[in-house]
Amino acid sequence: MSASNNKRIYLSPPHMGGNEQEYVRQAFESNFIAPLGPMVNGFEQDFSKFTGFAHCAALASGTAALHIALRIIDVQPGDVVIASSLTFIGSVSPATFMGAEPVFIDSDYKSWNMDPDLLAEAVEYYISKGLKPKAVIPTDLYGQCADYDRILKILEPHGIPLIVDAAESVGASYKGRHAGKGALMAAYSFNGNKIITTSGGGLLASDDEDIISRARWLSQQAKEPEPYYEHKEIGYNYRMSNLVAAVGRGQVEVIPERVERKREIFDFYERELGSCPGISFMPEAEYGKCNRWLTVMLVDAKAFGATPDEIRLALEKENIESRPVWKPMHKQPVFKDNTVFGGKVSEDLFNRGLCLPSGTAMTAGDLQRVAELIKRCGK
Ligand SMILES: *Cc1c(COP(=O)(O)O)cnc(C)c1O
């Protein structure tokens, strides 16, 4: 229990745009409550239009989208799948569902994303062993795109597909294109705390129509076109429902507003706290525009006078949620035997980082209060 009577400030709670209820009402009225229906098609079209991807399949979650992506490229047990170490488990668990071996790449300080130099080293190493990596899945961390062009330059000579984990980067851009564009496939998440949410949901996007047709097919139990149920291969029950898609249609309309507000929140914290000794913020790489899904700061405990965890606990006492940076995958007990290239950068970011409350409905007063409480933790 918190000692504070203040209403809890969450890290990144849902923020409805206003039209969601109307879309949901339409879904009720048409009785398309059950899976599929016009809202799903509409949501996919809206998302295609927004991202510039030619084809989209709306799915049950971001994790499901990545699972389907790996099925589509036929990942086999024992295959090497390269991923970012500094990410959320949903980025990596699909590789394990397929029996593949996730191999982790450390971050660079410029973007906090997959370090292309270490990726080049890893690709060379596995190619020399005759074990061509089956896919590379960089995460767009906290809404900042990985350096796709540099990554593609490494992958293209070997024909290794790029699948972007864009779960956190809806509304962000890379060299003027929407996050994920340029990859063979990109996976998005609309989980409850993401920049937009459908309560829970995800989507797989590609410019290849066959890929997305296959995604739709696999996500609906791989039923043969017969009046009875016939199956020649195993699929999944991963399709987004029509009700959930109705919420998504309302949310897509407000993505630009949400990105703008997230960026204002970041700027506020940086302005208020950036001059405190020992405090710095996640950089924005010159090649893109971050959606600043979460504002993340780094704390040099000696210079500031408090550790990130002391700050977290001080905020918690005031009923304010903050969270450590993702714990690197190569430090997870479940991956203790997996290979990592580098590792020190993501460990450092994990040790010094703290994600601050970044909800787009936070008031100026809320933000001020959080900043003041953090300042008070310093010496
Ligand atoms: C949220 C997230 C996922 C998983 O998305 P779900 O919709 O929750 O399954 C995957 N990768 C990253 C980096 C995420 O932040």
CSV table of C-alpha atoms and ligand atoms in Angstrom, one decimal:
chain,number,residue,atom,x,y,z
A,1,MET,CA,0.0,0.0,0.0
A,2,SER,CA,1.1,3.5,-0.7
A,3,ALA,CA,1.4,6.1,2.0
A,4,SER,CA,0.1,8.7,-0.5
A,5,ASN,CA,-3.4,9.7,-1.1
A,6,ASN,CA,-2.6,10.9,-4.5
A,7,LYS,CA,-4.2,9.1,-7.5
A,8,ARG,CA,-1.7,6.7,-8.9
A,9,ILE,CA,0.4,7.9,-11.8
A,10,TYR,CA,1.1,5.0,-14.1
A,11,LEU,CA,4.1,4.5,-16.4
A,12,SER,CA,2.1,4.6,-19.6
A,13,PRO,CA,-1.6,3.9,-19.2
A,14,PRO,CA,-4.2,3.6,-22.0
A,15,HIS,CA,-5.3,6.9,-23.4
A,16,MET,CA,-8.4,6.7,-25.6
A,17,GLY,CA,-8.9,9.2,-28.4
A,18,GLY,CA,-12.6,9.6,-28.3
A,19,ASN,CA,-13.9,7.7,-31.3
A,20,GLU,CA,-13.2,4.3,-30.0
A,21,GLN,CA,-16.7,3.9,-28.4
A,22,GLU,CA,-18.4,4.9,-31.6
A,23,TYR,CA,-16.5,2.2,-33.6
A,24,VAL,CA,-17.2,-0.3,-30.8
A,25,ARG,CA,-20.9,0.7,-31.0
A,26,GLN,CA,-20.9,0.1,-34.7
A,27,ALA,CA,-19.3,-3.3,-34.2
A,28,PHE,CA,-22.1,-4.2,-31.7
A,29,GLU,CA,-24.8,-2.9,-34.0
A,30,SER,CA,-23.6,-5.1,-36.8
A,31,ASN,CA,-23.2,-8.0,-34.4
A,32,PHE,CA,-19.7,-8.6,-35.6
A,33,ILE,CA,-18.6,-9.4,-32.1
A,34,ALA,CA,-16.9,-12.6,-33.0
A,35,PRO,CA,-13.5,-12.8,-34.6
A,36,LEU,CA,-13.1,-11.0,-37.9
A,37,GLY,CA,-15.5,-8.6,-39.5
A,38,PRO,CA,-15.3,-5.2,-41.1
A,39,MET,CA,-13.5,-3.4,-38.3
A,40,VAL,CA,-10.5,-5.8,-38.7
A,41,ASN,CA,-10.3,-4.9,-42.4
A,42,GLY,CA,-10.7,-1.3,-41.6
A,43,PHE,CA,-8.1,-1.3,-38.9
A,44,GLU,CA,-5.6,-3.0,-41.3
A,45,GLN,CA,-6.3,-0.5,-44.0
A,46,ASP,CA,-5.9,2.5,-41.6
A,47,PHE,CA,-2.6,1.0,-40.3
A,48,SER,CA,-1.4,0.4,-43.9
A,49,LYS,CA,-2.2,4.0,-44.8
A,50,PHE,CA,-0.4,5.3,-41.7
A,51,THR,CA,2.7,3.3,-42.0
A,52,GLY,CA,3.0,3.0,-45.8
A,53,PHE,CA,3.1,-0.8,-45.6
A,54,ALA,CA,1.2,-2.3,-48.5
A,55,HIS,CA,-0.3,-5.1,-46.4
A,56,CYS,CA,-1.1,-5.7,-42.7
A,57,ALA,CA,-2.6,-8.6,-40.7
A,58,ALA,CA,-4.1,-7.6,-37.4
A,59,LEU,CA,-3.3,-10.2,-34.7
A,60,ALA,CA,-3.8,-11.1,-31.1
A,61,SER,CA,-0.5,-9.6,-29.9
A,62,GLY,CA,3.0,-8.4,-30.9
A,63,THR,CA,4.4,-11.6,-29.7
A,64,ALA,CA,2.0,-13.5,-31.9
A,65,ALA,CA,3.0,-11.3,-34.9
A,66,LEU,CA,6.7,-12.3,-34.4
A,67,HIS,CA,5.8,-15.9,-34.0
A,68,ILE,CA,3.9,-15.9,-37.3
A,69,ALA,CA,6.8,-14.0,-38.9
A,70,LEU,CA,9.2,-16.8,-38.0
A,71,ARG,CA,6.8,-19.4,-39.2
A,72,ILE,CA,6.5,-17.7,-42.5
A,73,ILE,CA,10.3,-17.8,-43.1
A,74,ASP,CA,10.3,-21.4,-42.0
A,75,VAL,CA,12.5,-21.2,-38.9
A,76,GLN,CA,13.6,-24.7,-37.9
A,77,PRO,CA,14.8,-26.2,-34.6
A,78,GLY,CA,18.4,-25.4,-34.1
A,79,ASP,CA,18.4,-22.3,-36.4
A,80,VAL,CA,20.2,-19.2,-35.2
A,81,VAL,CA,17.9,-16.2,-34.8
A,82,ILE,CA,19.7,-12.9,-34.0
A,83,ALA,CA,18.0,-10.4,-31.7
A,84,SER,CA,18.7,-7.4,-29.6
A,85,SER,CA,19.8,-8.2,-26.0
A,86,LEU,CA,18.2,-5.0,-24.6
A,87,THR,CA,14.6,-5.8,-25.2
A,88,PHE,CA,11.4,-7.3,-23.8
A,89,ILE,CA,11.0,-11.1,-23.8
A,90,GLY,CA,8.2,-10.9,-26.4
A,91,SER,CA,10.9,-10.1,-28.9
A,92,VAL,CA,12.7,-13.3,-28.3
A,93,SER,CA,10.3,-15.9,-27.0
A,94,PRO,CA,8.9,-16.6,-30.6
A,95,ALA,CA,12.3,-17.9,-31.6
A,96,THR,CA,12.2,-20.3,-28.7
A,97,PHE,CA,8.7,-21.4,-29.7
A,98,MET,CA,10.2,-22.5,-33.0
A,99,GLY,CA,13.0,-24.4,-31.3
A,100,ALA,CA,15.5,-21.9,-32.7
A,101,GLU,CA,18.5,-20.6,-30.8
A,102,PRO,CA,18.3,-16.8,-30.0
A,103,VAL,CA,21.7,-15.1,-30.2
A,104,PHE,CA,22.0,-11.7,-28.7
A,105,ILE,CA,23.6,-8.5,-29.8
A,106,ASP,CA,24.5,-5.7,-27.5
A,107,SER,CA,23.4,-2.0,-27.9
A,108,ASP,CA,25.4,1.0,-28.9
A,109,TYR,CA,25.3,4.2,-26.9
A,110,LYS,CA,24.2,6.3,-29.9
A,111,SER,CA,20.7,4.7,-30.2
A,112,TRP,CA,20.6,2.1,-27.4
A,113,ASN,CA,19.6,-0.3,-30.2
A,114,MET,CA,21.4,-3.3,-31.8
A,115,ASP,CA,25.0,-2.3,-32.5
A,116,PRO,CA,25.6,-2.9,-36.3
A,117,ASP,CA,29.3,-3.5,-35.8
A,118,LEU,CA,28.6,-6.3,-33.4
A,119,LEU,CA,25.9,-7.6,-35.7
A,120,ALA,CA,28.5,-7.7,-38.6
A,121,GLU,CA,30.8,-9.7,-36.3
A,122,ALA,CA,28.1,-12.2,-35.4
A,123,VAL,CA,26.9,-12.7,-39.0
A,124,GLU,CA,30.5,-13.3,-40.1
A,125,TYR,CA,31.1,-15.7,-37.3
A,126,TYR,CA,28.0,-17.9,-38.0
A,127,ILE,CA,28.5,-17.7,-41.8
A,128,SER,CA,32.1,-19.0,-41.3
A,129,LYS,CA,30.7,-21.9,-39.3
A,130,GLY,CA,28.2,-22.7,-42.1
A,131,LEU,CA,25.3,-21.7,-39.8
A,132,LYS,CA,23.6,-18.8,-41.7
A,133,PRO,CA,21.4,-16.9,-39.3
A,134,LYS,CA,17.8,-17.5,-40.2
A,135,ALA,CA,16.6,-14.0,-39.3
A,136,VAL,CA,17.7,-10.8,-37.6
A,137,ILE,CA,15.2,-9.1,-35.3
A,138,PRO,CA,16.3,-5.8,-34.0
A,139,THR,CA,14.1,-4.0,-31.5
A,140,ASP,CA,13.2,-0.3,-31.9
A,141,LEU,CA,13.8,0.4,-28.2
A,142,TYR,CA,11.5,2.8,-26.4
A,143,GLY,CA,10.3,4.1,-29.7
A,144,GLN,CA,13.7,4.7,-31.4
A,145,CYS,CA,14.3,2.9,-34.7
A,146,ALA,CA,17.3,0.7,-35.1
A,147,ASP,CA,19.7,1.7,-37.8
A,148,TYR,CA,17.9,-0.3,-40.6
A,149,ASP,CA,20.1,0.8,-43.5
A,150,ARG,CA,23.3,-0.3,-41.8
A,151,ILE,CA,21.8,-3.5,-40.7
A,152,LEU,CA,20.4,-4.3,-44.2
A,153,LYS,CA,23.9,-3.6,-45.7
A,154,ILE,CA,25.2,-6.5,-43.5
A,155,LEU,CA,22.3,-8.8,-44.2
A,156,GLU,CA,21.7,-8.3,-47.9
A,157,PRO,CA,24.8,-10.0,-49.2
A,158,HIS,CA,23.8,-13.2,-47.4
A,159,GLY,CA,20.1,-12.9,-48.1
A,160,ILE,CA,19.2,-12.9,-44.4
A,161,PRO,CA,15.8,-11.4,-43.7
A,162,LEU,CA,15.2,-8.4,-41.5
A,163,ILE,CA,12.2,-8.6,-39.2
A,164,VAL,CA,11.8,-5.4,-37.1
A,165,ASP,CA,10.4,-5.6,-33.7
A,166,ALA,CA,8.5,-2.3,-33.9
A,167,ALA,CA,6.3,-3.1,-30.9
A,168,GLU,CA,7.4,0.1,-29.2
A,169,SER,CA,7.9,2.4,-32.2
A,170,VAL,CA,4.4,3.0,-33.7
A,171,GLY,CA,4.5,6.6,-35.0
A,172,ALA,CA,8.3,6.8,-35.0
A,173,SER,CA,10.3,7.3,-38.2
A,174,TYR,CA,13.6,6.3,-39.8
A,175,LYS,CA,14.9,8.7,-42.5
A,176,GLY,CA,11.4,9.9,-43.1
A,177,ARG,CA,9.8,6.5,-43.3
A,178,HIS,CA,7.6,4.9,-40.7
A,179,ALA,CA,9.2,2.6,-38.2
A,180,GLY,CA,9.6,-0.9,-39.6
A,181,LYS,CA,9.4,0.2,-43.3
A,182,GLY,CA,12.1,-1.3,-45.3
A,183,ALA,CA,12.1,-4.6,-43.4
A,184,LEU,CA,10.7,-7.8,-44.9
A,185,MET,CA,8.3,-7.8,-42.1
A,186,ALA,CA,7.6,-5.6,-39.1
A,187,ALA,CA,5.7,-6.5,-35.9
A,188,TYR,CA,3.7,-4.0,-33.9
A,189,SER,CA,2.0,-4.2,-30.5
A,190,PHE,CA,-1.1,-2.6,-29.1
A,191,ASN,CA,-0.7,-3.9,-25.6
A,192,GLY,CA,-2.1,-1.9,-22.8
A,193,ASN,CA,0.9,0.3,-22.1
A,194,LYS,CA,2.1,0.9,-25.6
A,195,ILE,CA,1.8,4.3,-27.3
A,196,ILE,CA,-1.6,3.2,-28.7
A,197,THR,CA,-3.6,0.3,-27.4
A,198,THR,CA,-6.5,-2.0,-28.4
A,199,SER,CA,-6.5,-3.4,-24.9
A,200,GLY,CA,-4.3,-6.2,-26.3
A,201,GLY,CA,-3.3,-6.8,-29.8
A,202,GLY,CA,-0.6,-6.8,-32.5
A,203,LEU,CA,-0.1,-6.6,-36.2
A,204,LEU,CA,2.3,-8.0,-38.8
A,205,ALA,CA,3.1,-5.7,-41.8
A,206,SER,CA,4.9,-6.3,-45.0
A,207,ASP,CA,5.0,-5.0,-48.6
A,208,ASP,CA,4.8,-8.6,-49.8
A,209,GLU,CA,1.2,-9.6,-50.3
A,210,ASP,CA,1.9,-13.4,-50.2
A,211,ILE,CA,3.5,-12.9,-46.8
A,212,ILE,CA,0.5,-11.2,-45.3
A,213,SER,CA,-2.0,-13.7,-46.9
A,214,ARG,CA,0.0,-16.5,-45.3
A,215,ALA,CA,0.0,-14.6,-42.0
A,216,ARG,CA,-3.8,-14.4,-42.1
A,217,TRP,CA,-4.0,-18.1,-43.0
A,218,LEU,CA,-1.7,-19.2,-40.3
A,219,SER,CA,-3.4,-17.0,-37.7
A,220,GLN,CA,-6.8,-18.7,-38.4
A,221,GLN,CA,-5.8,-22.3,-37.8
A,222,ALA,CA,-4.6,-22.9,-41.4
A,223,LYS,CA,-8.0,-24.2,-42.7
A,224,GLU,CA,-8.1,-25.5,-46.2
A,225,PRO,CA,-10.7,-24.0,-48.4
A,226,GLU,CA,-13.2,-26.8,-47.9
A,227,PRO,CA,-16.8,-26.7,-46.5
A,228,TYR,CA,-15.6,-29.1,-43.7
A,229,TYR,CA,-12.5,-28.5,-41.7
A,230,GLU,CA,-9.4,-29.8,-43.4
A,231,HIS,CA,-5.8,-29.2,-42.3
A,232,LYS,CA,-2.6,-29.9,-44.1
A,233,GLU,CA,-0.4,-27.9,-41.7
A,234,ILE,CA,-0.7,-26.5,-38.2
A,235,GLY,CA,-1.7,-22.9,-37.6
A,236,TYR,CA,-2.6,-20.7,-34.6
A,237,ASN,CA,-5.6,-18.9,-33.2
A,238,TYR,CA,-3.9,-15.5,-33.4
A,239,ARG,CA,-6.4,-13.3,-35.3
A,240,MET,CA,-7.5,-10.0,-33.8
A,241,SER,CA,-11.2,-9.9,-33.0
A,242,ASN,CA,-13.6,-7.3,-34.5
A,243,LEU,CA,-14.3,-5.6,-31.2
A,244,VAL,CA,-10.6,-5.1,-30.5
A,245,ALA,CA,-10.1,-3.8,-34.0
A,246,ALA,CA,-12.8,-1.2,-33.4
A,247,VAL,CA,-10.8,0.2,-30.5
A,248,GLY,CA,-7.8,0.2,-32.8
A,249,ARG,CA,-9.5,2.3,-35.4
A,250,GLY,CA,-10.1,5.0,-32.9
A,251,GLN,CA,-6.5,4.8,-31.7
A,252,VAL,CA,-4.9,5.0,-35.1
A,253,GLU,CA,-6.5,8.4,-35.6
A,254,VAL,CA,-4.6,9.9,-32.7
A,255,ILE,CA,-1.1,8.5,-33.2
A,256,PRO,CA,0.4,11.8,-34.4
A,257,GLU,CA,-1.1,13.6,-31.3
A,258,ARG,CA,0.2,10.9,-29.0
A,259,VAL,CA,3.7,11.1,-30.5
A,260,GLU,CA,3.7,14.9,-30.1
A,261,ARG,CA,2.7,14.6,-26.5
A,262,LYS,CA,5.2,11.9,-25.7
A,263,ARG,CA,7.9,14.1,-27.1
A,264,GLU,CA,6.7,17.1,-25.1
A,265,ILE,CA,6.9,14.9,-21.9
A,266,PHE,CA,10.4,13.9,-22.8
A,267,ASP,CA,11.4,17.5,-23.4
A,268,PHE,CA,9.9,18.6,-20.1
A,269,TYR,CA,11.8,16.0,-18.1
A,270,GLU,CA,15.0,16.8,-19.9
A,271,ARG,CA,14.6,20.5,-19.3
A,272,GLU,CA,13.8,20.1,-15.7
A,273,LEU,CA,16.3,17.4,-14.8
A,274,GLY,CA,19.0,17.5,-17.5
A,275,SER,CA,21.1,20.0,-15.6
A,276,CYS,CA,21.1,17.9,-12.4
A,277,PRO,CA,24.6,16.4,-11.8
A,278,GLY,CA,24.7,12.8,-12.9
A,279,ILE,CA,21.4,12.9,-14.9
A,280,SER,CA,21.2,12.3,-18.6
A,281,PHE,CA,18.6,11.1,-21.1
A,282,MET,CA,18.2,8.6,-23.9
A,283,PRO,CA,19.8,10.1,-27.0
A,284,GLU,CA,17.9,10.5,-30.3
A,285,ALA,CA,19.9,9.2,-33.3
A,286,GLU,CA,20.3,11.6,-36.1
A,287,TYR,CA,18.7,9.3,-38.7
A,288,GLY,CA,15.2,9.3,-37.2
A,289,LYS,CA,12.5,10.6,-35.0
A,290,CYS,CA,11.8,8.8,-31.8
A,291,ASN,CA,8.2,8.5,-30.6
A,292,ARG,CA,9.5,8.7,-27.0
A,293,TRP,CA,7.1,6.0,-25.9
A,294,LEU,CA,8.8,6.1,-22.5
A,295,THR,CA,11.1,8.8,-21.2
A,296,VAL,CA,14.3,7.1,-20.0
A,297,MET,CA,17.0,8.7,-17.9
A,298,LEU,CA,20.4,7.6,-16.8
A,299,VAL,CA,21.5,8.2,-13.3
A,300,ASP,CA,25.1,8.3,-12.2
A,301,ALA,CA,24.4,7.6,-8.6
A,302,LYS,CA,27.6,9.1,-7.2
A,303,ALA,CA,27.2,12.4,-9.0
A,304,PHE,CA,23.5,12.6,-8.4
A,305,GLY,CA,23.3,11.3,-4.8
A,306,ALA,CA,20.8,8.5,-5.3
A,307,THR,CA,20.6,5.3,-7.3
A,308,PRO,CA,17.9,4.7,-9.9
A,309,ASP,CA,16.3,2.2,-7.5
A,310,GLU,CA,16.3,4.7,-4.7
A,311,ILE,CA,14.5,7.1,-7.0
A,312,ARG,CA,12.0,4.4,-8.1
A,313,LEU,CA,11.2,3.6,-4.4
A,314,ALA,CA,10.8,7.3,-3.5
A,315,LEU,CA,8.4,7.8,-6.4
A,316,GLU,CA,6.5,4.6,-5.4
A,317,LYS,CA,6.0,6.0,-1.9
A,318,GLU,CA,4.1,8.8,-3.6
A,319,ASN,CA,2.1,6.4,-5.6
A,320,ILE,CA,4.0,7.0,-8.8
A,321,GLU,CA,5.1,4.2,-11.1
A,322,SER,CA,8.6,4.1,-12.7
A,323,ARG,CA,10.5,1.1,-13.9
A,324,PRO,CA,14.0,-0.1,-14.5
A,325,VAL,CA,15.3,-0.3,-18.1
A,326,TRP,CA,14.7,-3.8,-19.7
A,327,LYS,CA,17.0,-6.3,-18.2
A,328,PRO,CA,19.2,-7.6,-21.0
A,329,MET,CA,18.3,-11.0,-22.4
A,330,HIS,CA,21.8,-12.3,-22.0
A,331,LYS,CA,21.4,-11.7,-18.2
A,332,GLN,CA,18.1,-13.6,-18.0
A,333,PRO,CA,18.4,-16.9,-16.2
A,334,VAL,CA,16.4,-18.6,-19.0
A,335,PHE,CA,19.1,-17.6,-21.5
A,336,LYS,CA,22.1,-18.3,-19.4
A,337,ASP,CA,23.6,-20.6,-22.0
A,338,ASN,CA,22.9,-18.4,-25.0
A,339,THR,CA,25.6,-16.5,-26.9
A,340,VAL,CA,25.9,-12.8,-26.7
A,341,PHE,CA,28.1,-10.5,-28.8
A,342,GLY,CA,29.3,-7.7,-26.5
A,343,GLY,CA,27.0,-7.1,-23.5
A,344,LYS,CA,28.5,-4.3,-21.4
A,345,VAL,CA,26.5,-1.4,-22.9
A,346,SER,CA,23.1,-3.0,-22.3
A,347,GLU,CA,24.2,-4.0,-18.8
A,348,ASP,CA,25.3,-0.4,-18.1
A,349,LEU,CA,22.0,1.0,-19.4
A,350,PHE,CA,20.1,-1.5,-17.2
A,351,ASN,CA,22.2,-0.5,-14.2
A,352,ARG,CA,21.8,3.2,-14.6
A,353,GLY,CA,18.5,3.6,-16.4
A,354,LEU,CA,15.0,4.5,-15.1
A,355,CYS,CA,11.8,4.8,-17.2
A,356,LEU,CA,9.8,7.7,-16.0
A,357,PRO,CA,6.0,8.0,-16.0
A,358,SER,CA,5.2,9.0,-19.6
A,359,GLY,CA,1.4,8.8,-19.9
A,360,THR,CA,0.0,11.1,-22.6
A,361,ALA,CA,-2.9,12.1,-20.3
A,362,MET,CA,-0.5,13.4,-17.5
A,363,THR,CA,-1.2,17.0,-16.6
A,364,ALA,CA,1.5,19.7,-16.3
A,365,GLY,CA,1.0,19.4,-12.5
A,366,ASP,CA,1.7,15.6,-12.5
A,367,LEU,CA,4.9,16.1,-14.5
A,368,GLN,CA,6.0,18.9,-12.3
A,369,ARG,CA,5.4,16.8,-9.2
A,370,VAL,CA,7.4,13.8,-10.6
A,371,ALA,CA,10.3,16.1,-11.5
A,372,GLU,CA,10.3,17.8,-8.1
A,373,LEU,CA,10.3,14.4,-6.3
A,374,ILE,CA,13.2,13.2,-8.4
A,375,LYS,CA,15.2,16.4,-7.7
A,376,ARG,CA,14.6,15.9,-4.0
A,377,CYS,CA,16.3,12.5,-4.2
A,378,GLY,CA,19.6,14.2,-5.3
A,379,LYS,CA,22.1,15.6,-2.9
B,1,LIG,C1,5.4,-5.1,-25.9
B,1,LIG,C2,6.6,-5.7,-26.7
B,1,LIG,C3,6.5,-6.9,-27.3
B,1,LIG,C4,5.3,-7.8,-27.2
B,1,LIG,O1,4.1,-7.3,-27.6
B,1,LIG,P1,2.7,-8.0,-27.0
B,1,LIG,O2,1.7,-7.3,-27.8
B,1,LIG,O3,2.7,-7.6,-25.5
B,1,LIG,O4,2.8,-9.4,-27.2
B,1,LIG,C5,7.5,-7.4,-28.1
B,1,LIG,N1,8.7,-6.7,-28.1
B,1,LIG,C6,8.8,-5.5,-27.5
B,1,LIG,C7,10.1,-4.8,-27.6
B,1,LIG,C8,7.8,-5.0,-26.7
B,1,LIG,O5,8.0,-3.8,-26.0
